[in-house]
Amino acid sequence: MKKVLTFLLAVLGLNTACSQNFDNYDVKAFAELTADPDVVILDVRKADTYEVDMLKTRSGKTVTFHALTHASIRIQYDGKEIEIDPVTKLGNKTIDYAAMPKADYLFVTHEHGDHFSQDAIKILTDGKTRFITNQRCAEMYGSGEVMKNGDKLQLADDFTVEAVPAYNYSEGRTQFHPKGRDNGYILTVDGLRIYIAGDTEDIPELSAVKDIDIAFLPCNQPYTMTPGQLVRAAGIIKPKVLFPYHYGQTDLNSIPSLLRNDGIDVRIRHYE
């Protein structure tokens, strides 16, 4: 008989972090539990029950980050809604995008199902939404503003986006994310620079990713980075705040201590 567990994260006290670090054993225990074949997870999180981090821009405006799942991030800034790689369903986890406002800006890094969901895009977009993605996703969806590696867009007076490389280089992995196909993004809002790496390894092009305040770096081999690669990538980029994301069941326990001497604030959230 399978056990059925309903995750009420608000009741468990796991819903908001508000710029505080979570103990790594919370993430480890959650990953172990979700991997148990005898456990069926009914995830009933709503739009107001995700971990939240609030950080300030250069002029003191608040940027709010909601940890939705895996690679899906909701960002709020100055009354604007920004969605990164929204997916409606991932495994047994369902994200209720209908309970969230329409997106002003929606970014998709690449075509894989844990990043690109046509259903999520349809729910989140309306006539005012700018949907920005790579060539392949625009073709699959039938619309979208295409950015390729090296492109830069001025989205508002205080908001720019740069598309940067995201790919695998290790032997036996290059088929997952070929060089030149997918995007990472650097969002700059009121001077605050946010690097969304997408699915990548610690590629040489990271040396050109400069002055990053907040970085989202993936960590699940063989598709993205090992913990060691993530630590090397963070050492190159040197963000003030690091969110490991897209990590599945990867053990992240060593990462905060390995980056302590670099002065990087590592924040572990539920981006399994």
PDB file of C-alpha atoms in Angstrom, residues 71-178:
ATOM      1  CA  ALA A  71      13.968  25.923 -12.668  1.00  0.00           C
ATOM      2  CA  SER A  72      10.780  27.976 -12.324  1.00  0.00           C
ATOM      3  CA  ILE A  73      11.200  31.362 -10.657  1.00  0.00           C
ATOM      4  CA  ARG A  74       8.688  34.129 -10.156  1.00  0.00           C
ATOM      5  CA  ILE A  75      10.187  37.620  -9.757  1.00  0.00           C
ATOM      6  CA  GLN A  76       8.329  40.773  -8.758  1.00  0.00           C
ATOM      7  CA  TYR A  77       9.833  44.215  -9.270  1.00  0.00           C
ATOM      8  CA  ASP A  78       8.262  47.659  -9.168  1.00  0.00           C
ATOM      9  CA  GLY A  79       4.773  46.337  -9.907  1.00  0.00           C
ATOM     10  CA  LYS A  80       5.986  44.074 -12.699  1.00  0.00           C
ATOM     11  CA  GLU A  81       5.671  40.287 -12.895  1.00  0.00           C
ATOM     12  CA  ILE A  82       8.614  38.361 -14.335  1.00  0.00           C
ATOM     13  CA  GLU A  83       8.417  34.607 -14.900  1.00  0.00           C
ATOM     14  CA  ILE A  84      11.399  32.366 -15.596  1.00  0.00           C
ATOM     15  CA  ASP A  85      10.925  28.932 -17.227  1.00  0.00           C
ATOM     16  CA  PRO A  86       7.361  28.407 -15.954  1.00  0.00           C
ATOM     17  CA  VAL A  87       6.024  24.853 -16.038  1.00  0.00           C
ATOM     18  CA  THR A  88       2.559  23.831 -14.867  1.00  0.00           C
ATOM     19  CA  LYS A  89       3.524  20.312 -13.810  1.00  0.00           C
ATOM     20  CA  LEU A  90       6.792  18.617 -12.943  1.00  0.00           C
ATOM     21  CA  GLY A  91       6.482  15.046 -11.721  1.00  0.00           C
ATOM     22  CA  ASN A  92       3.794  15.156  -9.042  1.00  0.00           C
ATOM     23  CA  LYS A  93       4.224  18.894  -8.440  1.00  0.00           C
ATOM     24  CA  THR A  94       1.674  21.254  -9.944  1.00  0.00           C
ATOM     25  CA  ILE A  95       2.118  25.029 -10.075  1.00  0.00           C
ATOM     26  CA  ASP A  96      -1.126  27.010 -10.012  1.00  0.00           C
ATOM     27  CA  TYR A  97      -0.225  29.821 -12.400  1.00  0.00           C
ATOM     28  CA  ALA A  98      -3.888  30.725 -12.768  1.00  0.00           C
ATOM     29  CA  ALA A  99      -3.696  32.061  -9.200  1.00  0.00           C
ATOM     30  CA  MET A 100      -0.869  34.417 -10.169  1.00  0.00           C
ATOM     31  CA  PRO A 101      -1.011  37.677 -12.114  1.00  0.00           C
ATOM     32  CA  LYS A 102      -0.291  37.713 -15.828  1.00  0.00           C
ATOM     33  CA  ALA A 103       3.385  38.093 -16.637  1.00  0.00           C
ATOM     34  CA  ASP A 104       4.763  41.371 -17.909  1.00  0.00           C
ATOM     35  CA  TYR A 105       7.902  39.527 -18.983  1.00  0.00           C
ATOM     36  CA  LEU A 106       8.290  35.783 -19.488  1.00  0.00           C
ATOM     37  CA  PHE A 107      11.659  34.176 -20.237  1.00  0.00           C
ATOM     38  CA  VAL A 108      12.276  30.607 -21.383  1.00  0.00           C
ATOM     39  CA  THR A 109      15.823  29.282 -21.634  1.00  0.00           C
ATOM     40  CA  HIS A 110      15.250  26.192 -23.796  1.00  0.00           C
ATOM     41  CA  GLU A 111      12.854  23.519 -24.954  1.00  0.00           C
ATOM     42  CA  HIS A 112      13.125  20.766 -22.337  1.00  0.00           C
ATOM     43  CA  GLY A 113       9.924  19.962 -20.466  1.00  0.00           C
ATOM     44  CA  ASP A 114      11.230  21.109 -17.082  1.00  0.00           C
ATOM     45  CA  HIS A 115      11.758  24.602 -18.574  1.00  0.00           C
ATOM     46  CA  PHE A 116       9.252  24.989 -21.409  1.00  0.00           C
ATOM     47  CA  SER A 117       5.512  24.493 -20.894  1.00  0.00           C
ATOM     48  CA  GLN A 118       3.096  25.733 -23.515  1.00  0.00           C
ATOM     49  CA  ASP A 119       0.252  25.475 -20.997  1.00  0.00           C
ATOM     50  CA  ALA A 120       2.060  27.722 -18.516  1.00  0.00           C
ATOM     51  CA  ILE A 121       2.852  30.271 -21.203  1.00  0.00           C
ATOM     52  CA  LYS A 122      -0.782  30.393 -22.306  1.00  0.00           C
ATOM     53  CA  ILE A 123      -1.970  30.912 -18.728  1.00  0.00           C
ATOM     54  CA  LEU A 124       0.559  33.635 -17.930  1.00  0.00           C
ATOM     55  CA  THR A 125       0.497  35.695 -21.116  1.00  0.00           C
ATOM     56  CA  ASP A 126      -1.850  38.296 -22.481  1.00  0.00           C
ATOM     57  CA  GLY A 127      -1.563  41.176 -24.934  1.00  0.00           C
ATOM     58  CA  LYS A 128       0.964  43.069 -22.822  1.00  0.00           C
ATOM     59  CA  THR A 129       3.316  40.180 -22.061  1.00  0.00           C
ATOM     60  CA  ARG A 130       6.745  40.116 -23.670  1.00  0.00           C
ATOM     61  CA  PHE A 131       7.632  36.461 -24.170  1.00  0.00           C
ATOM     62  CA  ILE A 132      11.384  36.117 -24.753  1.00  0.00           C
ATOM     63  CA  THR A 133      13.072  32.842 -25.628  1.00  0.00           C
ATOM     64  CA  ASN A 134      15.450  31.066 -27.977  1.00  0.00           C
ATOM     65  CA  GLN A 135      14.755  30.198 -31.601  1.00  0.00           C
ATOM     66  CA  ARG A 136      13.663  26.622 -30.966  1.00  0.00           C
ATOM     67  CA  CYS A 137      11.029  27.472 -28.325  1.00  0.00           C
ATOM     68  CA  ALA A 138       9.625  30.315 -30.432  1.00  0.00           C
ATOM     69  CA  GLU A 139       9.204  27.850 -33.294  1.00  0.00           C
ATOM     70  CA  MET A 140       7.551  25.265 -31.063  1.00  0.00           C
ATOM     71  CA  TYR A 141       5.170  27.777 -29.465  1.00  0.00           C
ATOM     72  CA  GLY A 142       4.469  29.712 -32.643  1.00  0.00           C
ATOM     73  CA  SER A 143       5.455  33.112 -31.281  1.00  0.00           C
ATOM     74  CA  GLY A 144       7.944  34.884 -29.061  1.00  0.00           C
ATOM     75  CA  GLU A 145      10.799  37.370 -29.245  1.00  0.00           C
ATOM     76  CA  VAL A 146      13.930  35.440 -30.156  1.00  0.00           C
ATOM     77  CA  MET A 147      17.235  36.136 -28.472  1.00  0.00           C
ATOM     78  CA  LYS A 148      20.438  34.344 -29.325  1.00  0.00           C
ATOM     79  CA  ASN A 149      23.647  34.205 -27.322  1.00  0.00           C
ATOM     80  CA  GLY A 150      25.149  37.701 -27.203  1.00  0.00           C
ATOM     81  CA  ASP A 151      21.913  39.620 -27.810  1.00  0.00           C
ATOM     82  CA  LYS A 152      20.798  42.409 -25.476  1.00  0.00           C
ATOM     83  CA  LEU A 153      17.387  44.061 -25.134  1.00  0.00           C
ATOM     84  CA  GLN A 154      16.345  47.249 -23.364  1.00  0.00           C
ATOM     85  CA  LEU A 155      12.943  46.281 -21.945  1.00  0.00           C
ATOM     86  CA  ALA A 156      12.316  49.450 -19.922  1.00  0.00           C
ATOM     87  CA  ASP A 157      14.287  52.473 -18.750  1.00  0.00           C
ATOM     88  CA  ASP A 158      15.565  50.480 -15.775  1.00  0.00           C
ATOM     89  CA  PHE A 159      15.409  46.929 -17.151  1.00  0.00           C
ATOM     90  CA  THR A 160      17.696  45.159 -19.614  1.00  0.00           C
ATOM     91  CA  VAL A 161      18.247  41.505 -20.503  1.00  0.00           C
ATOM     92  CA  GLU A 162      21.303  39.842 -22.032  1.00  0.00           C
ATOM     93  CA  ALA A 163      21.220  36.344 -23.520  1.00  0.00           C
ATOM     94  CA  VAL A 164      24.358  34.372 -22.676  1.00  0.00           C
ATOM     95  CA  PRO A 165      25.619  30.882 -23.590  1.00  0.00           C
ATOM     96  CA  ALA A 166      24.342  27.792 -21.772  1.00  0.00           C
ATOM     97  CA  TYR A 167      25.599  24.384 -22.856  1.00  0.00           C
ATOM     98  CA  ASN A 168      27.332  21.122 -21.993  1.00  0.00           C
ATOM     99  CA  TYR A 169      30.983  20.565 -22.884  1.00  0.00           C
ATOM    100  CA  SER A 170      31.818  17.356 -20.983  1.00  0.00           C
ATOM    101  CA  GLU A 171      32.303  14.174 -22.979  1.00  0.00           C
ATOM    102  CA  GLY A 172      29.071  12.204 -23.133  1.00  0.00           C
ATOM    103  CA  ARG A 173      26.919  15.217 -22.170  1.00  0.00           C
ATOM    104  CA  THR A 174      27.027  17.521 -25.187  1.00  0.00           C
ATOM    105  CA  GLN A 175      23.857  16.037 -26.647  1.00  0.00           C
ATOM    106  CA  PHE A 176      21.807  17.351 -23.704  1.00  0.00           C
ATOM    107  CA  HIS A 177      22.446  21.043 -24.347  1.00  0.00           C
ATOM    108  CA  PRO A 178      24.402  21.725 -27.551  1.00  0.00           C
TER     109      PRO A 178
END
